[in-house]
GROMACS .gro file of C-alpha atoms in nm:
model
  217
    1GLU     CA    1  -1.067   1.409  -1.151
    2ASP     CA    2  -1.279   1.657  -1.348
    3ALA     CA    3  -1.494   1.722  -1.040
    4LEU     CA    4  -1.185   1.765  -0.822
    5GLN     CA    5  -1.039   2.020  -1.063
    6SER     CA    6  -1.367   2.211  -1.059
    7LEU     CA    7  -1.373   2.211  -0.680
    8THR     CA    8  -1.020   2.348  -0.651
    9SER     CA    9  -1.132   2.660  -0.840
   10THR     CA   10  -1.335   2.765  -0.534
   11CYS     CA   11  -1.179   2.552  -0.259
   12ASP     CA   12  -0.838   2.521  -0.096
   13LEU     CA   13  -0.687   2.172  -0.081
   14LEU     CA   14  -0.540   2.097   0.261
   15GLU     CA   15  -0.163   2.058   0.242
   16ILE     CA   16   0.077   1.958   0.519
   17ASP     CA   17   0.449   1.923   0.450
   18GLY     CA   18   0.378   1.909   0.078
   19LYS     CA   19   0.124   1.627   0.112
   20HIS     CA   20  -0.243   1.638   0.017
   21SER     CA   21  -0.351   1.283   0.102
   22PHE     CA   22  -0.332   1.144   0.454
   23ARG     CA   23  -0.379   0.796   0.599
   24TYR     CA   24  -0.653   0.732   0.855
   25VAL     CA   25  -0.744   0.427   1.062
   26SER     CA   26  -1.082   0.405   1.235
   27ILE     CA   27  -1.162   0.121   1.475
   28TYR     CA   28  -1.530   0.105   1.573
   29LEU     CA   29  -1.676  -0.037   1.892
   30ASP     CA   30  -2.018  -0.191   1.931
   31THR     CA   31  -2.200  -0.450   2.137
   32ASP     CA   32  -2.218  -0.813   2.028
   33ASP     CA   33  -2.572  -0.752   1.899
   34HIS     CA   34  -2.464  -0.431   1.719
   35HIS     CA   35  -2.653  -0.182   1.933
   36CYS     CA   36  -2.496   0.123   1.761
   37PHE     CA   37  -2.562  -0.020   1.415
   38ARG     CA   38  -2.924  -0.103   1.496
   39ASP     CA   39  -2.993   0.249   1.622
   40HIS     CA   40  -2.849   0.392   1.300
   41ASN     CA   41  -3.030   0.141   1.080
   42GLN     CA   42  -3.360   0.222   1.252
   43SER     CA   43  -3.298   0.599   1.216
   44ARG     CA   44  -3.320   0.651   1.590
   45ARG     CA   45  -3.317   1.023   1.658
   46HIS     CA   46  -3.076   0.977   1.947
   47ARG     CA   47  -2.784   0.751   1.868
   48LEU     CA   48  -2.410   0.732   1.918
   49LYS     CA   49  -2.100   0.596   1.752
   50LEU     CA   50  -1.778   0.495   1.929
   51ARG     CA   51  -1.442   0.465   1.760
   52PHE     CA   52  -1.069   0.496   1.791
   53ARG     CA   53  -0.914   0.713   1.521
   54HIS     CA   54  -0.547   0.709   1.425
   55TYR     CA   55  -0.383   0.971   1.204
   56ALA     CA   56  -0.101   0.762   1.062
   57ASP     CA   57   0.104   1.049   0.920
   58THR     CA   58   0.127   1.233   1.253
   59ARG     CA   59   0.099   0.919   1.471
   60GLN     CA   60  -0.175   1.078   1.681
   61SER     CA   61  -0.462   0.868   1.815
   62TYR     CA   62  -0.793   0.951   1.979
   63PHE     CA   63  -1.099   0.785   2.128
   64GLU     CA   64  -1.402   0.956   1.978
   65VAL     CA   65  -1.769   0.972   2.069
   66LYS     CA   66  -2.013   1.090   1.801
   67VAL     CA   67  -2.361   1.176   1.927
   68LYS     CA   68  -2.658   1.238   1.699
   69GLY     CA   69  -2.925   1.442   1.872
   70LEU     CA   70  -3.177   1.719   1.841
   71ARG     CA   71  -3.235   1.885   1.503
   72ASN     CA   72  -3.022   1.612   1.344
   73GLN     CA   73  -2.706   1.773   1.480
   74THR     CA   74  -2.395   1.565   1.542
   75ASN     CA   75  -2.163   1.641   1.832
   76LYS     CA   76  -1.817   1.488   1.846
   77TYR     CA   77  -1.604   1.453   2.158
   78ARG     CA   78  -1.257   1.303   2.175
   79THR     CA   79  -0.967   1.237   2.406
   80LYS     CA   80  -0.612   1.147   2.315
   81VAL     CA   81  -0.493   0.787   2.358
   82ASP     CA   82  -0.156   0.618   2.317
   83LEU     CA   83  -0.066   0.352   2.062
   84ASP     CA   84  -0.118   0.067   2.310
   85GLN     CA   85  -0.473   0.184   2.376
   86LEU     CA   86  -0.530   0.212   2.002
   87GLU     CA   87  -0.406  -0.140   1.934
   88ASN     CA   88  -0.611  -0.288   2.218
   89ALA     CA   89  -0.918  -0.083   2.113
   90GLN     CA   90  -1.102  -0.148   2.438
   91LEU     CA   91  -1.347   0.065   2.632
   92THR     CA   92  -1.134   0.084   2.946
   93PRO     CA   93  -1.278   0.221   3.272
   94ASP     CA   94  -1.115   0.560   3.201
   95LEU     CA   95  -1.260   0.577   2.851
   96ARG     CA   96  -1.602   0.460   2.970
   97SER     CA   97  -1.593   0.737   3.229
   98PHE     CA   98  -1.508   0.985   2.952
   99LEU     CA   99  -1.801   0.852   2.747
  100GLU     CA  100  -2.044   0.880   3.038
  101GLN     CA  101  -1.928   1.235   3.109
  102GLN     CA  102  -1.991   1.346   2.751
  103LEU     CA  103  -2.339   1.194   2.751
  104LEU     CA  104  -2.453   1.387   3.058
  105SER     CA  105  -2.586   1.664   2.834
  106HIS     CA  106  -2.754   1.421   2.592
  107PRO     CA  107  -3.057   1.191   2.635
  108HIS     CA  108  -2.855   0.884   2.538
  109LYS     CA  109  -2.815   0.563   2.730
  110ILE     CA  110  -2.512   0.337   2.716
  111ALA     CA  111  -2.596  -0.027   2.647
  112ASP     CA  112  -2.560  -0.247   2.954
  113ARG     CA  113  -2.363  -0.493   2.742
  114ALA     CA  114  -1.990  -0.465   2.673
  115TYR     CA  115  -1.864  -0.261   2.379
  116ALA     CA  116  -1.588  -0.432   2.183
  117ARG     CA  117  -1.390  -0.393   1.861
  118THR     CA  118  -1.623  -0.448   1.566
  119ILE     CA  119  -1.470  -0.328   1.239
  120GLN     CA  120  -1.157  -0.145   1.125
  121VAL     CA  121  -1.161   0.096   0.831
  122ASP     CA  122  -0.833   0.208   0.671
  123TYR     CA  123  -0.836   0.478   0.404
  124GLU     CA  124  -0.663   0.782   0.257
  125ARG     CA  125  -0.829   1.123   0.277
  126MET     CA  126  -0.804   1.459   0.105
  127THR     CA  127  -0.979   1.764   0.250
  128LEU     CA  128  -1.094   2.079   0.073
  129VAL     CA  129  -1.228   2.397   0.234
  130SER     CA  130  -1.446   2.640   0.040
  131ARG     CA  131  -1.322   2.996   0.008
  132GLU     CA  132  -1.677   3.123  -0.046
  133GLU     CA  133  -1.895   2.957   0.219
  134PRO     CA  134  -1.866   2.750   0.540
  135VAL     CA  135  -1.825   2.418   0.359
  136ARG     CA  136  -1.569   2.140   0.399
  137ILE     CA  137  -1.533   1.846   0.161
  138THR     CA  138  -1.362   1.518   0.247
  139ILE     CA  139  -1.264   1.271  -0.025
  140ASP     CA  140  -1.173   0.918   0.085
  141HIS     CA  141  -1.020   0.646  -0.131
  142ARG     CA  142  -0.836   0.313  -0.105
  143LEU     CA  143  -1.075   0.201   0.166
  144THR     CA  144  -1.025  -0.133   0.340
  145PHE     CA  145  -1.286  -0.274   0.578
  146SER     CA  146  -1.172  -0.559   0.803
  147HIS     CA  147  -1.263  -0.765   1.106
  148GLN     CA  148  -1.070  -1.079   1.192
  149SER     CA  149  -1.041  -1.276   0.864
  150ASN     CA  150  -1.311  -1.079   0.680
  151VAL     CA  151  -1.167  -0.811   0.450
  152PHE     CA  152  -1.311  -0.595   0.172
  153SER     CA  153  -1.104  -0.340  -0.023
  154THR     CA  154  -1.236  -0.087  -0.272
  155GLY     CA  155  -0.909  -0.046  -0.463
  156ASP     CA  156  -0.800   0.274  -0.635
  157ASP     CA  157  -1.103   0.354  -0.850
  158LEU     CA  158  -1.371   0.428  -0.591
  159TRP     CA  159  -1.384   0.764  -0.413
  160VAL     CA  160  -1.619   0.861  -0.130
  161MET     CA  161  -1.693   1.232  -0.109
  162GLU     CA  162  -1.875   1.400   0.179
  163VAL     CA  163  -1.985   1.764   0.171
  164LYS     CA  164  -2.016   1.911   0.521
  165SER     CA  165  -2.212   2.236   0.519
  166GLU     CA  166  -2.338   2.446   0.808
  167LYS     CA  167  -2.630   2.578   0.601
  168GLY     CA  168  -2.766   2.278   0.414
  169ARG     CA  169  -2.737   2.253   0.037
  170SER     CA  170  -2.435   2.450  -0.083
  171ALA     CA  171  -2.283   2.578  -0.406
  172VAL     CA  172  -2.054   2.273  -0.393
  173ASP     CA  173  -2.358   2.043  -0.393
  174ARG     CA  174  -2.499   2.227  -0.694
  175LEU     CA  175  -2.166   2.202  -0.877
  176LEU     CA  176  -2.147   1.827  -0.816
  177SER     CA  177  -2.506   1.787  -0.934
  178GLN     CA  178  -2.418   1.967  -1.258
  179LYS     CA  179  -2.134   1.716  -1.303
  180GLY     CA  180  -2.382   1.430  -1.266
  181ILE     CA  181  -2.255   1.340  -0.918
  182ARG     CA  182  -2.549   1.285  -0.684
  183PRO     CA  183  -2.549   1.181  -0.320
  184VAL     CA  184  -2.596   0.823  -0.207
  185PRO     CA  185  -2.897   0.815   0.030
  186ARG     CA  186  -2.716   0.622   0.304
  187CYS     CA  187  -2.338   0.605   0.331
  188SER     CA  188  -2.204   0.549   0.682
  189LYS     CA  189  -1.862   0.384   0.648
  190TYR     CA  190  -1.930   0.189   0.966
  191CYS     CA  191  -2.274   0.060   0.867
  192VAL     CA  192  -2.191  -0.004   0.501
  193GLY     CA  193  -1.865  -0.171   0.603
  194LEU     CA  194  -2.047  -0.422   0.825
  195SER     CA  195  -2.250  -0.530   0.523
  196LEU     CA  196  -1.946  -0.542   0.294
  197ILE     CA  197  -1.760  -0.786   0.519
  198ASN     CA  198  -2.079  -0.981   0.600
  199GLU     CA  199  -2.079  -0.899   0.971
  200ILE     CA  200  -2.440  -0.795   0.908
  201LYS     CA  201  -2.597  -1.050   0.673
  202ARG     CA  202  -2.962  -0.948   0.686
  203ILE     CA  203  -3.098  -0.685   0.448
  204ASN     CA  204  -3.088  -0.335   0.599
  205ARG     CA  205  -3.098   0.033   0.501
  206PHE     CA  206  -2.733   0.017   0.390
  207THR     CA  207  -2.754  -0.299   0.179
  208SER     CA  208  -2.820  -0.115  -0.148
  209THR     CA  209  -2.516   0.110  -0.095
  210ALA     CA  210  -2.299  -0.192  -0.011
  211ASN     CA  211  -2.419  -0.374  -0.323
  212ARG     CA  212  -2.348  -0.068  -0.535
  213ILE     CA  213  -1.992  -0.055  -0.401
  214ARG     CA  214  -1.946  -0.427  -0.476
  215ARG     CA  215  -2.052  -0.367  -0.837
  216MET     CA  216  -1.810  -0.077  -0.872
  217THR     CA  217  -1.503  -0.259  -0.737
   0.00000   0.00000   0.00000
């Protein structure tokens, strides 16, 4: 709370209809041998992430493709889907065509195996935008990771903050460092979530972050 108050002195807190916290649902797709996870875990320079995202407060849903490429840049492409497509969470022929179209300008290859629903992440998010530099901060809490009968919830006391800056280390990063808040080396909600619900049992680059979350909740 102290850090949040400090941030609001230089940042604007997103507000819509008097609300500051909004509910998100992300449903990730991967192959049965976790092709997307393995590329991320192995720090492949070219990798992708597929998900359905639902904004519960506005009831809008999208299929999203996140592509990591040259110079460590991430490009995100999305197309709107209806609630039936969200609930089914399948890579239909139309969505696969959309995926292939977006990858034409990237050196990525789609796995020849089927992509299917892998993990769902529900959470609430607040967003702040700096008034002084091109920086956006997202703060997620009440996270729940689930797949079939496997569920892990962080409760109310754990908050995940991400600082998104166009120019590297920002004044926000320096402020957080002064408050004793330092970044976790590896914190992909998808990859950490797979470890938290034991979909990935072997030790990997995200195991230490998952264990840290377990100790904190």
